[in-house]
Short mmCIF file of C-alpha atoms in Angstrom, two decimals:
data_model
loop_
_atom_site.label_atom_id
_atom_site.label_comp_id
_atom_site.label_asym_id
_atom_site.label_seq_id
_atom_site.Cartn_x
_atom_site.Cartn_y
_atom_site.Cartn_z
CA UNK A 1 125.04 -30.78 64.44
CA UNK A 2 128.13 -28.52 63.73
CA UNK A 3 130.30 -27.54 65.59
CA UNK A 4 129.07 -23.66 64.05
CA UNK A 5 125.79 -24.46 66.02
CA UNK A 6 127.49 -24.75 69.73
CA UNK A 7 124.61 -21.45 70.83
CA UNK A 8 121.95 -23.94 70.18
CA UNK A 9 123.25 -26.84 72.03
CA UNK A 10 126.62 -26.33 74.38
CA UNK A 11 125.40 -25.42 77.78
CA UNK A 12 124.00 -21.99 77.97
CA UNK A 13 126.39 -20.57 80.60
CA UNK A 14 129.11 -21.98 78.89
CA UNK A 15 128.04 -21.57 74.94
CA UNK A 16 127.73 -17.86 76.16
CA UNK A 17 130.79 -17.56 77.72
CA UNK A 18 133.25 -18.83 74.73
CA UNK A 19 130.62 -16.57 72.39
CA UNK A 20 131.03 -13.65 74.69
CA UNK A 21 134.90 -13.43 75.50
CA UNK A 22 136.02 -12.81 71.47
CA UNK A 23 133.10 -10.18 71.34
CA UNK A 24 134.48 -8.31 74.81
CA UNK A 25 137.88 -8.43 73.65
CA UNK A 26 137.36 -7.52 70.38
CA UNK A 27 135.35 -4.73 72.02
CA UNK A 28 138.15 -3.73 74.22
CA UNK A 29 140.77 -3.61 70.77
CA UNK A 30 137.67 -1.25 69.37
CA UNK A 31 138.07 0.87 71.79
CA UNK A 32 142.45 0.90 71.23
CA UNK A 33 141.28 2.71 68.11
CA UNK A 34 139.79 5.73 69.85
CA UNK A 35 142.08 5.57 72.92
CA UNK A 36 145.20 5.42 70.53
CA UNK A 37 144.03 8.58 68.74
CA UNK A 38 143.97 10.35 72.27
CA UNK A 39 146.93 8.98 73.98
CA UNK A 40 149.32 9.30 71.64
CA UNK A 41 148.29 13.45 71.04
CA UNK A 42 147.73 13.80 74.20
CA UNK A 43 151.56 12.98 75.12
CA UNK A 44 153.41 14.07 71.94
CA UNK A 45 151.02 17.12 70.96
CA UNK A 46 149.11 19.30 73.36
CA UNK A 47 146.72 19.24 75.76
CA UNK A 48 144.58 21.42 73.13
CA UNK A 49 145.22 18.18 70.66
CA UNK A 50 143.36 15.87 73.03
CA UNK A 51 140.65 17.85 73.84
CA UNK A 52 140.25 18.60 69.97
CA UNK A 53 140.20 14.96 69.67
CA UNK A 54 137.49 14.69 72.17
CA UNK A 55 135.40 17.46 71.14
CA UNK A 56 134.88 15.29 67.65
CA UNK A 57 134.56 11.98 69.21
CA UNK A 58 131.37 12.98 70.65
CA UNK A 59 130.11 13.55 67.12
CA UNK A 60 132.25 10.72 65.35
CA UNK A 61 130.05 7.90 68.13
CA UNK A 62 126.59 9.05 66.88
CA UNK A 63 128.04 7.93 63.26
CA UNK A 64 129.66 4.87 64.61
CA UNK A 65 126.50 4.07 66.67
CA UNK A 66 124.48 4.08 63.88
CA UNK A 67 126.67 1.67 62.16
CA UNK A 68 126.33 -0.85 65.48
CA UNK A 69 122.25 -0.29 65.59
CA UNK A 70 122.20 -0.94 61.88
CA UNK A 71 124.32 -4.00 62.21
CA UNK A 72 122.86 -5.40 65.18
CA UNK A 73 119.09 -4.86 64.15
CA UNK A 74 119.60 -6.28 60.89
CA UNK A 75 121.38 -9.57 62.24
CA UNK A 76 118.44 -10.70 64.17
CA UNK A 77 116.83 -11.74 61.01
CA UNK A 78 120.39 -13.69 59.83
CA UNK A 79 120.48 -15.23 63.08
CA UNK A 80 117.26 -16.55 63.34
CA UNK A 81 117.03 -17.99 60.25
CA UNK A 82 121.01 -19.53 61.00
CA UNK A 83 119.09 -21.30 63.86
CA UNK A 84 116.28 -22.54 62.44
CA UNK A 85 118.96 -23.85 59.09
CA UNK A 86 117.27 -21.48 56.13
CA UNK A 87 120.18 -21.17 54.45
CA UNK A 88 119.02 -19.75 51.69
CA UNK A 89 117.40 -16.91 53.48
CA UNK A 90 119.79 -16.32 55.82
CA UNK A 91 122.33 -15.32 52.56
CA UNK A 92 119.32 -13.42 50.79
CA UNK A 93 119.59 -11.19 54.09
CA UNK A 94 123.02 -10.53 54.35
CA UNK A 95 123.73 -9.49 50.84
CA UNK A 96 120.11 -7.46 50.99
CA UNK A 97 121.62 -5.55 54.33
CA UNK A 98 125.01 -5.15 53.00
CA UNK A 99 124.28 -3.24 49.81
CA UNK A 100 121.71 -1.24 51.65
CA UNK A 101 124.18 0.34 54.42
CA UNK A 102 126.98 0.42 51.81
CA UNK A 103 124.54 3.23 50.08
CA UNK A 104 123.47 4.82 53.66
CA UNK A 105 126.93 4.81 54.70
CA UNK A 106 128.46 7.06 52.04
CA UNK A 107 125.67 9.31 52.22
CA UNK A 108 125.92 9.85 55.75
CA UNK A 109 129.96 9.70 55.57
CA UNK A 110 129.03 13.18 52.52
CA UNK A 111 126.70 14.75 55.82
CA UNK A 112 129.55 14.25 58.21
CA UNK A 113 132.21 15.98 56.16
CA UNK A 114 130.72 18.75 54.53
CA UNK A 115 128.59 20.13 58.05
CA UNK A 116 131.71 19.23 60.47
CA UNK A 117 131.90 23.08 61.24
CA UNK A 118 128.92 24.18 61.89
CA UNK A 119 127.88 20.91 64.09
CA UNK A 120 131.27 21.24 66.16
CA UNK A 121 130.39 25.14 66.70
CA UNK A 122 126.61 24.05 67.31
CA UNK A 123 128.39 22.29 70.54
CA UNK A 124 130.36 24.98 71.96
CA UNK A 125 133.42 24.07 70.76
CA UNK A 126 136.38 26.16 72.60
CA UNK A 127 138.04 28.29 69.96
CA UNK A 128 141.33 26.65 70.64
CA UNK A 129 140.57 23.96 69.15
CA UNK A 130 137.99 24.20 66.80
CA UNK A 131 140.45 24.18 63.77
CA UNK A 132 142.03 20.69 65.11
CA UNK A 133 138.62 19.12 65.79
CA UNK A 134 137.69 19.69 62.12
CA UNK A 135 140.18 18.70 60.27
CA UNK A 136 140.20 15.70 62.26
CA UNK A 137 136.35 15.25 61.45
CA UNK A 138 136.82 15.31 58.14
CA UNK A 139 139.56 12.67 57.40
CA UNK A 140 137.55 10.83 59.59
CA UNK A 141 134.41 10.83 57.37
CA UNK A 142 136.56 10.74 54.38
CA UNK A 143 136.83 7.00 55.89
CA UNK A 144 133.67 6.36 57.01
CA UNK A 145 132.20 3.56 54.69
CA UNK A 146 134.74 1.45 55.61
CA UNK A 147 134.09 2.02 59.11
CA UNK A 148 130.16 1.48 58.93
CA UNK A 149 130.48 -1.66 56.40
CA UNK A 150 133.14 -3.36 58.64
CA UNK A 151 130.87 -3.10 62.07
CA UNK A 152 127.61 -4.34 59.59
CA UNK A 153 129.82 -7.41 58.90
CA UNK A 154 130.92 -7.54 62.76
CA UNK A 155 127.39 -8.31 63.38
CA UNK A 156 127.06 -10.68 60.98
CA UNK A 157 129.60 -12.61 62.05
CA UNK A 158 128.28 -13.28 65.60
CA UNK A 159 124.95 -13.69 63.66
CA UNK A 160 126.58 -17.26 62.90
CA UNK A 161 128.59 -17.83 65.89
CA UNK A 162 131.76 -16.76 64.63
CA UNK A 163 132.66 -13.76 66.82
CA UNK A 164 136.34 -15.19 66.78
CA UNK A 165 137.14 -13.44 63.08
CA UNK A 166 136.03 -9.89 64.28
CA UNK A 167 138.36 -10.36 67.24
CA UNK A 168 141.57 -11.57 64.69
CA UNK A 169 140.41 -8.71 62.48
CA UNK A 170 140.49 -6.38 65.17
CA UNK A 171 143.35 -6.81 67.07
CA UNK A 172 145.62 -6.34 63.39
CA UNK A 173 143.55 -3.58 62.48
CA UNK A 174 144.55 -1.83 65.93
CA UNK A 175 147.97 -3.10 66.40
CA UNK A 176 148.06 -0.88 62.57
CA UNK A 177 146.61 1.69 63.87
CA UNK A 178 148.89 2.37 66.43
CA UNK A 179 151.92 2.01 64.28
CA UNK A 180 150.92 4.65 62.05
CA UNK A 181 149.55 6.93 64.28
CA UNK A 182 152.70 6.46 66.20
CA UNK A 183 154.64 7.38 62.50
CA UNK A 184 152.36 9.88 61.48
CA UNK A 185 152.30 12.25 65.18
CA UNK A 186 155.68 11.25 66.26
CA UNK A 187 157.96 11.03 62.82
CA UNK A 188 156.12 13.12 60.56
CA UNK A 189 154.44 15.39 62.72
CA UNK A 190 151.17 15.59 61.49
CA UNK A 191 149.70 16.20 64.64
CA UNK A 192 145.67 15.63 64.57
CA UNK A 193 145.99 15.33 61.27
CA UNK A 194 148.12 12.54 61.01
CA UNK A 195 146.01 10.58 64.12
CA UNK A 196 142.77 11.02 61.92
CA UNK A 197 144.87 9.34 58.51
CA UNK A 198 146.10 6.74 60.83
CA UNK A 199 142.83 5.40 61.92
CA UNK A 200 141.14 5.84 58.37
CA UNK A 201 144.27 3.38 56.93
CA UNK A 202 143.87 1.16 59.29
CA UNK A 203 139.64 0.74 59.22
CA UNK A 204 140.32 0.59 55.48
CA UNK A 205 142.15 -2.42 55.65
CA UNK A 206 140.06 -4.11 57.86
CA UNK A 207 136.79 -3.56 55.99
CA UNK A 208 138.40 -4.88 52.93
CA UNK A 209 139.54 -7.86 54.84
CA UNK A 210 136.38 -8.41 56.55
CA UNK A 211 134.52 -8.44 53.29
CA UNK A 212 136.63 -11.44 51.78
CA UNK A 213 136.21 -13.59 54.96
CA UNK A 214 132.14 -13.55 55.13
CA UNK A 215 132.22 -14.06 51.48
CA UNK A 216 134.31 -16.79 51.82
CA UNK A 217 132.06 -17.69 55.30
CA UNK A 218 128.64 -17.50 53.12
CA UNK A 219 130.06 -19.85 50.28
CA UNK A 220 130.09 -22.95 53.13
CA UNK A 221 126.37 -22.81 52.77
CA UNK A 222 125.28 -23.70 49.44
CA UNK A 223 121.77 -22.58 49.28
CA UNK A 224 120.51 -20.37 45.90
CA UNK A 225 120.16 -16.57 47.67
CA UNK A 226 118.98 -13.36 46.13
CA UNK A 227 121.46 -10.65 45.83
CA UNK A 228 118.81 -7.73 47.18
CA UNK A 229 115.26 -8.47 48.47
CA UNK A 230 112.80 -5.46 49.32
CA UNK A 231 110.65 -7.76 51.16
CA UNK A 232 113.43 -8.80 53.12
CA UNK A 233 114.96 -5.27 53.50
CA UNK A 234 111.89 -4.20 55.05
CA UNK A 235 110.98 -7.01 57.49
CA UNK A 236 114.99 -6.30 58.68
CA UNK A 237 114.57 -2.67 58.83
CA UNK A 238 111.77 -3.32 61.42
CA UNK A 239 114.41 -4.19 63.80
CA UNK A 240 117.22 -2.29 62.53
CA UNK A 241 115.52 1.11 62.77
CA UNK A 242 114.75 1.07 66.82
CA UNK A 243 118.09 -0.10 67.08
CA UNK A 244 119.40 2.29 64.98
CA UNK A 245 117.50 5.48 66.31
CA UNK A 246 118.45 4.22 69.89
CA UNK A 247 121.96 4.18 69.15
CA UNK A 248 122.21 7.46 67.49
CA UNK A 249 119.94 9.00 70.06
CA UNK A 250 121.93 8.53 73.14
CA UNK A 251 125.20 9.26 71.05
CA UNK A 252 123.56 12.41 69.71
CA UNK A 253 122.76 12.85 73.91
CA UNK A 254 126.27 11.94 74.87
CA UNK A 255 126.76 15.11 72.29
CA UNK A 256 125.03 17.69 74.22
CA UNK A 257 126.56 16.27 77.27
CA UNK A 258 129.58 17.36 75.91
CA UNK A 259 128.43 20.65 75.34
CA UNK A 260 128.22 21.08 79.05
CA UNK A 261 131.08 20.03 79.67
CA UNK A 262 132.85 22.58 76.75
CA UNK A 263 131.23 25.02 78.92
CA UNK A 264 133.07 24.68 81.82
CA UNK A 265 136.50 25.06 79.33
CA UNK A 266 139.69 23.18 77.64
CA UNK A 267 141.29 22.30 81.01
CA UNK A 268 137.25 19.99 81.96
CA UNK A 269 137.09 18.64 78.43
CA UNK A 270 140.40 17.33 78.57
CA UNK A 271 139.44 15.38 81.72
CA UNK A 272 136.18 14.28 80.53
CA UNK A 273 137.64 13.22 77.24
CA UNK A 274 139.80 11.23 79.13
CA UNK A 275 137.65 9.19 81.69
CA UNK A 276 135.00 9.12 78.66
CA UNK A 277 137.39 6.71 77.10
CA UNK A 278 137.86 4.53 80.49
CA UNK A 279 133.91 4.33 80.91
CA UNK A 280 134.14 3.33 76.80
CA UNK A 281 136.29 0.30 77.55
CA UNK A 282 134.84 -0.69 80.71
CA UNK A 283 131.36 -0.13 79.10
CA UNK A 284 132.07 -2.36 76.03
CA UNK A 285 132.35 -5.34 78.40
CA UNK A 286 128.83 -5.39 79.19
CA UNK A 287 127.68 -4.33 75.92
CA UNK A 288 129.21 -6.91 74.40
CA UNK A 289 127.25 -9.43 76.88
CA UNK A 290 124.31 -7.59 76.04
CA UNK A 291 125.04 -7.86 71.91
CA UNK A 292 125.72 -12.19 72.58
CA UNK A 293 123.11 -12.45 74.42
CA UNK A 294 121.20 -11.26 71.26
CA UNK A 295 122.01 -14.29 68.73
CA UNK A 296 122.32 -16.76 71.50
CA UNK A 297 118.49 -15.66 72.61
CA UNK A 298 117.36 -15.50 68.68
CA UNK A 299 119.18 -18.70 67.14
CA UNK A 300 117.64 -20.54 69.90
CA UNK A 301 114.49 -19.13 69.12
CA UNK A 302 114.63 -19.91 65.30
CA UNK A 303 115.60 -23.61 66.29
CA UNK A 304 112.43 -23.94 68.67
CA UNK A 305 115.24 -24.18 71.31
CA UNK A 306 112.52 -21.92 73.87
CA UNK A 307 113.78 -23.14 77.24
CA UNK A 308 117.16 -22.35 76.50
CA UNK A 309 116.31 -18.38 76.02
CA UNK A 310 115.88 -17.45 80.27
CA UNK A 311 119.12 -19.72 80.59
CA UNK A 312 121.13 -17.71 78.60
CA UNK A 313 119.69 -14.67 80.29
CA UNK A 314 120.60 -15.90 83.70
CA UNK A 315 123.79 -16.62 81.92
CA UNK A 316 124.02 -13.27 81.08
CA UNK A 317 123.71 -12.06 84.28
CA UNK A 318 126.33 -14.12 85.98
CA UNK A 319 128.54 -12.74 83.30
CA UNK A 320 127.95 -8.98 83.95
CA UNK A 321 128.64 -9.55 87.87
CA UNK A 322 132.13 -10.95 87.41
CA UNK A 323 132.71 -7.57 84.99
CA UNK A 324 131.49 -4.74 87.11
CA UNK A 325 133.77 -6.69 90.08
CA UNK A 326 136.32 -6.44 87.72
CA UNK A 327 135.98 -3.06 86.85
CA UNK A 328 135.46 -1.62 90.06
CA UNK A 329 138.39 -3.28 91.47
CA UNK A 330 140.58 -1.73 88.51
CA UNK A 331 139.64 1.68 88.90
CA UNK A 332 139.66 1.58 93.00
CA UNK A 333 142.70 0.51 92.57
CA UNK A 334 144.71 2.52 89.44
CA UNK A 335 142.45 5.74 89.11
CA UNK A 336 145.27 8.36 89.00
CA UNK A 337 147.48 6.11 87.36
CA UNK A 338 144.80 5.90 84.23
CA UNK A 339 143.97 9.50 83.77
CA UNK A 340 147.94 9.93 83.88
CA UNK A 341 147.90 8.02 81.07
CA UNK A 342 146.40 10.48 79.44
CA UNK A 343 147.11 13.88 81.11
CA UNK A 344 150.99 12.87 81.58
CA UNK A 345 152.25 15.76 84.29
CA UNK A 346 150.96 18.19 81.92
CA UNK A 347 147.04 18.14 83.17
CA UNK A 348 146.14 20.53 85.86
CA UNK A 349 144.32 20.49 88.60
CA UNK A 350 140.40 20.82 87.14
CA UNK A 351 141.52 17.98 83.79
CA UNK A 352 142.61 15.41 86.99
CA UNK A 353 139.40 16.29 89.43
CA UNK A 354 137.03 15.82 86.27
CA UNK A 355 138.87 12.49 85.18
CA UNK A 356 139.21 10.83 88.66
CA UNK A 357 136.01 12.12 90.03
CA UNK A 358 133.66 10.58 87.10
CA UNK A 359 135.58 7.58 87.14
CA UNK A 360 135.11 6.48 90.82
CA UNK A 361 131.52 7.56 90.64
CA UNK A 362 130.31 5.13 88.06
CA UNK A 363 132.85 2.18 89.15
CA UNK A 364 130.10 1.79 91.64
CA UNK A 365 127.64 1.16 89.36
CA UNK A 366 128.54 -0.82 86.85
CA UNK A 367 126.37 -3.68 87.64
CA UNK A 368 123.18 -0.95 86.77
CA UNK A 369 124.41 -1.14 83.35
CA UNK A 370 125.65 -5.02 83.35
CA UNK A 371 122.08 -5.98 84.39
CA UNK A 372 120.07 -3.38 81.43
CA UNK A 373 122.59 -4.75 79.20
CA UNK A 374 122.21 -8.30 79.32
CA UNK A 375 117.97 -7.63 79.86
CA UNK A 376 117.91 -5.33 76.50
CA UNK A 377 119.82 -8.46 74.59
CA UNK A 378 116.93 -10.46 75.39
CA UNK A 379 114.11 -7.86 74.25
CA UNK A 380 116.52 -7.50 71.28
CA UNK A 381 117.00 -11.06 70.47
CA UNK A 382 112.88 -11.95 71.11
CA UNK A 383 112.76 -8.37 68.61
CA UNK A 384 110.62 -6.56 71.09
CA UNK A 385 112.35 -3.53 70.01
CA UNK A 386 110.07 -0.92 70.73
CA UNK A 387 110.34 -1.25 74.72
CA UNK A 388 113.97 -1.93 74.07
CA UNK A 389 114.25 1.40 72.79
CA UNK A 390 111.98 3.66 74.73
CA UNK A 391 113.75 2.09 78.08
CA UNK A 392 117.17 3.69 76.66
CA UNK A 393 115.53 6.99 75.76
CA UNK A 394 114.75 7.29 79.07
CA UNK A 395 118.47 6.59 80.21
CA UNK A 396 119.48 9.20 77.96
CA UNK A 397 117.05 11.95 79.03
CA UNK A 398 117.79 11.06 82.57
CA UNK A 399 121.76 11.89 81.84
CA UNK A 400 120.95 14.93 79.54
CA UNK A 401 118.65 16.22 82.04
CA UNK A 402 120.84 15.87 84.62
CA UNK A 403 123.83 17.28 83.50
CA UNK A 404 121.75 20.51 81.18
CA UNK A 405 119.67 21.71 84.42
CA UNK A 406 122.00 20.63 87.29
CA UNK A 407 125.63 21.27 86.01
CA UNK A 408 126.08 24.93 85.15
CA UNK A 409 124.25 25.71 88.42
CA UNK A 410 125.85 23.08 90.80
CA UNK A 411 129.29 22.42 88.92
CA UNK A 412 130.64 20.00 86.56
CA UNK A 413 130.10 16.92 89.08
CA UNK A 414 126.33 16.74 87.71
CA UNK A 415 127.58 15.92 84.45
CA UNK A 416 128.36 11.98 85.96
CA UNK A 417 126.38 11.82 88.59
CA UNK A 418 123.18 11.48 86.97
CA UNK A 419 124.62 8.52 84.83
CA UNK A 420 123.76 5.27 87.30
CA UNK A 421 120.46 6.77 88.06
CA UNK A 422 119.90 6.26 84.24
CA UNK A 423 121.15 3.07 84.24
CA UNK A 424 118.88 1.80 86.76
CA UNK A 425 115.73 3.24 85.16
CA UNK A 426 116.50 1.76 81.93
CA UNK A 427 116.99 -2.58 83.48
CA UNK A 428 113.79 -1.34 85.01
CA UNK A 429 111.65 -0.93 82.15
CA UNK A 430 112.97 -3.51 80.20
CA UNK A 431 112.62 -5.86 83.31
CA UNK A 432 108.89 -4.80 83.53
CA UNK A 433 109.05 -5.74 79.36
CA UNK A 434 110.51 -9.08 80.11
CA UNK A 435 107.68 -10.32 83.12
CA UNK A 436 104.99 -8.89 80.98
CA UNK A 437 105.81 -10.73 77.78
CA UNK A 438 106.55 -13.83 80.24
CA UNK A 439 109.24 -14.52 78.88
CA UNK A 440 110.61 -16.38 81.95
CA UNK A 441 107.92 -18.98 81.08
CA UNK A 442 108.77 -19.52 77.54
CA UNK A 443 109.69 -23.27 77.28
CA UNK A 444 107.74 -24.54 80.18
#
């Protein structure tokens, strides 16, 4: 076997590990694209700039999210057949998926821009920076194809085992990114304007790049493939779909958290925007456990590799312990220091007790979400998407509930506090998903 095959015979712990580490740090450089964005207006423009920056990034992740669902729903189907060496098929379903979400991304990408306004006023908005957080919406979804295509091909890369290239691809495309928003805020002050350009440059590039390499990657395997298959499209859109509406429906409720939190004014948003990007990056780690655990469960499954599928899980789980000790240690530890980092001496009082409070909160918790994670990539690998989904409705009406009843009477606090409570629900319905379909005694 090839070396390209390591998640169907390297030790599970192990195969899961070198699979994993390219997909968390290529997570983490994700994440550099948001966090640049905000940083860098948040110290050379205004306050006003960051929270205008955070007011559209609640809107901007239901788009992105949409673009992760659809790529990591549709990849199932590429890596099982990768696994089980249909060659053929596995090329038929790329190209089918690709030219599919290139359509459904520059339709959505037309939604985006033209209804920025009346979706950001929809959320309460504060008038001080509703001007900002539109024009940065719209450069944004001027870009979004690229965006959308780039995390399709993401997916389709770990499909095969090669989570290495979206890491390379990555870590350029963000290193860019900083450069020019850096040139754009600081030397030609452009302000949220220039931020927005910055990161639709630099996803631009990467998509483009992205594309050659998988074509280049797919010409390896020499099977005959069909350029667009409706049979195909539909047996991937099966799995795509739940992933995609779950994605897009706990962004969409990580919206009208945010339109609490608006509520309570510029100087809360800017403090929520803030730790909202800490829980991102902390949060990508065990996502990204979750999303290997995905091929590594479904290539061994195509391969008839059964046993191997509960290894990888209790892989999976060994994995998501070491982050949430590392995360909690790092936020224990550096709390004030990080939401400095983006409040500078400028925040007051309420941005700092928003940012530090939420953060310490769910640094408890992060092994609630490390254990859902890494149980969803199993249901998702298996594609027993339907529990998979309902369990992280319930998350999200858990949080929304939470922070809609309890935080305009109680204060802003109930806008976090709910979160781990969510967490914990959701690893406990998939849990139930994963002893009912007995999957613990697949492989004997």
């Amino acid at each position: 076997m090839s070396n390209d095959e390591y998640l169907i015979t390297e030790k599970p712990l192990k195969a899961l590990f070198v699979f994993a580490v390219p997909m968390i740090l290529g997570s983490l450089f994700q994440q550099v694209y948001n966090m640049a964005d905000s940083v860098i207006v948040g110290r050379f423009v205004s306050q006003e700039a960051l929270a205008a920056v955070g007011a559209s990034s609640a809107l901007t992740t239901v788009f992105i999210c949409v673009a992760v669902g659809a790529g990591v729903g549709s990849s199932i189907l590429v890596s099982r057949s990768f696994g089980a060496r249909e060659y053929g098929k596995m090329k038929t379903r790329v190209s089918t998926a690709m030219w599919f979400f290139l359509g459904m991304s520059i339709v959505m990408g037309l939604i985006g821009f033209i209804f920025s306004r009346p979706i950001m006023s929809a959320l309460n908005t504060p008038d001080d920076v509703m001007s900002m957080a539109v024009l940065y919406l719209k450069v944004y979804f001027a870009g979004f194809p690229f965006l959308f295509i780039y995390n399709v091909l993401a997916s389709m890369f770990n499909a095969v085992g090669k989570s290495r290239v979206p890491l390379y691809l990555l870590i350029f495309s963000s290193l860019l990114n900083i450069v020019l928003d850096l040139w754009m805020v600081i030397s030609l002050d452009l302000g949220v304007f220039g931020a927005a350009l910055a990161t639709l440059i630099a996803q631009g590039i990467s998509a483009v790049l992205s594309l050659f390499l998988f074509i280049r990657e797919m010409r390896k395997y020499g099977d005959e493939f069909s350029r667009f298959d409706s049979k195909e499209l539909l047996a991937m859109l099966r799995l795509a779909i739940p992933s995609i509406i779950q994605q897009a429906t706990i962004s969409i409720g990580m919206m009208l958290v945010q339109s609490v939190v608006n509520s309570f004014g510029t100087d809360a948003l800017a403090g929520y925007t803030a730790t909202s990007r800490v829980e991102s990056i902390f949060s990508m780690i065990f996502v990204s456990i979750g999303n290997a655990v995905s091929p590594f469960v479904s290539q061994n499954y195509g391969a008839g590799k059964l046993k191997r599928i509960r290894e990888g899980y209790k892989a999976g789980l060994v994995l998501d312990a070491m982050g949430a000790a590392l995360a909690f240690t790092v936020i224990m530890l550096c709390n004030r220091q990080i939401a400095g980092l983006f409040l500078t001496d400028k925040g007051t009082d309420m941005a700092y007790y928003v940012s530090i409070g939420y953060m310490k909160w769910i640094g408890y918790f992060y092994i609630f979400m490390g254990i859902k994670m890494a149980t969803d990539g199993v249901l998702r690998g298996m594609g027993y998407m339907n529990v998979f989904m309902v369990a992280n409705l319930v998350n999200l009406t858990v949080r929304v509930l939470g922070a809609w009843l309890l935080a305009p009477r109680y204060g802003v606090a109930f806008v976090w506090l709910p979160v781990p409570l969510g967490w914990l629900v959701n690893f406990l319905i998939s849990y139930a998903e994963y002893r009912r379909k007995k999957i613990y005694k697949i492989g004997g």
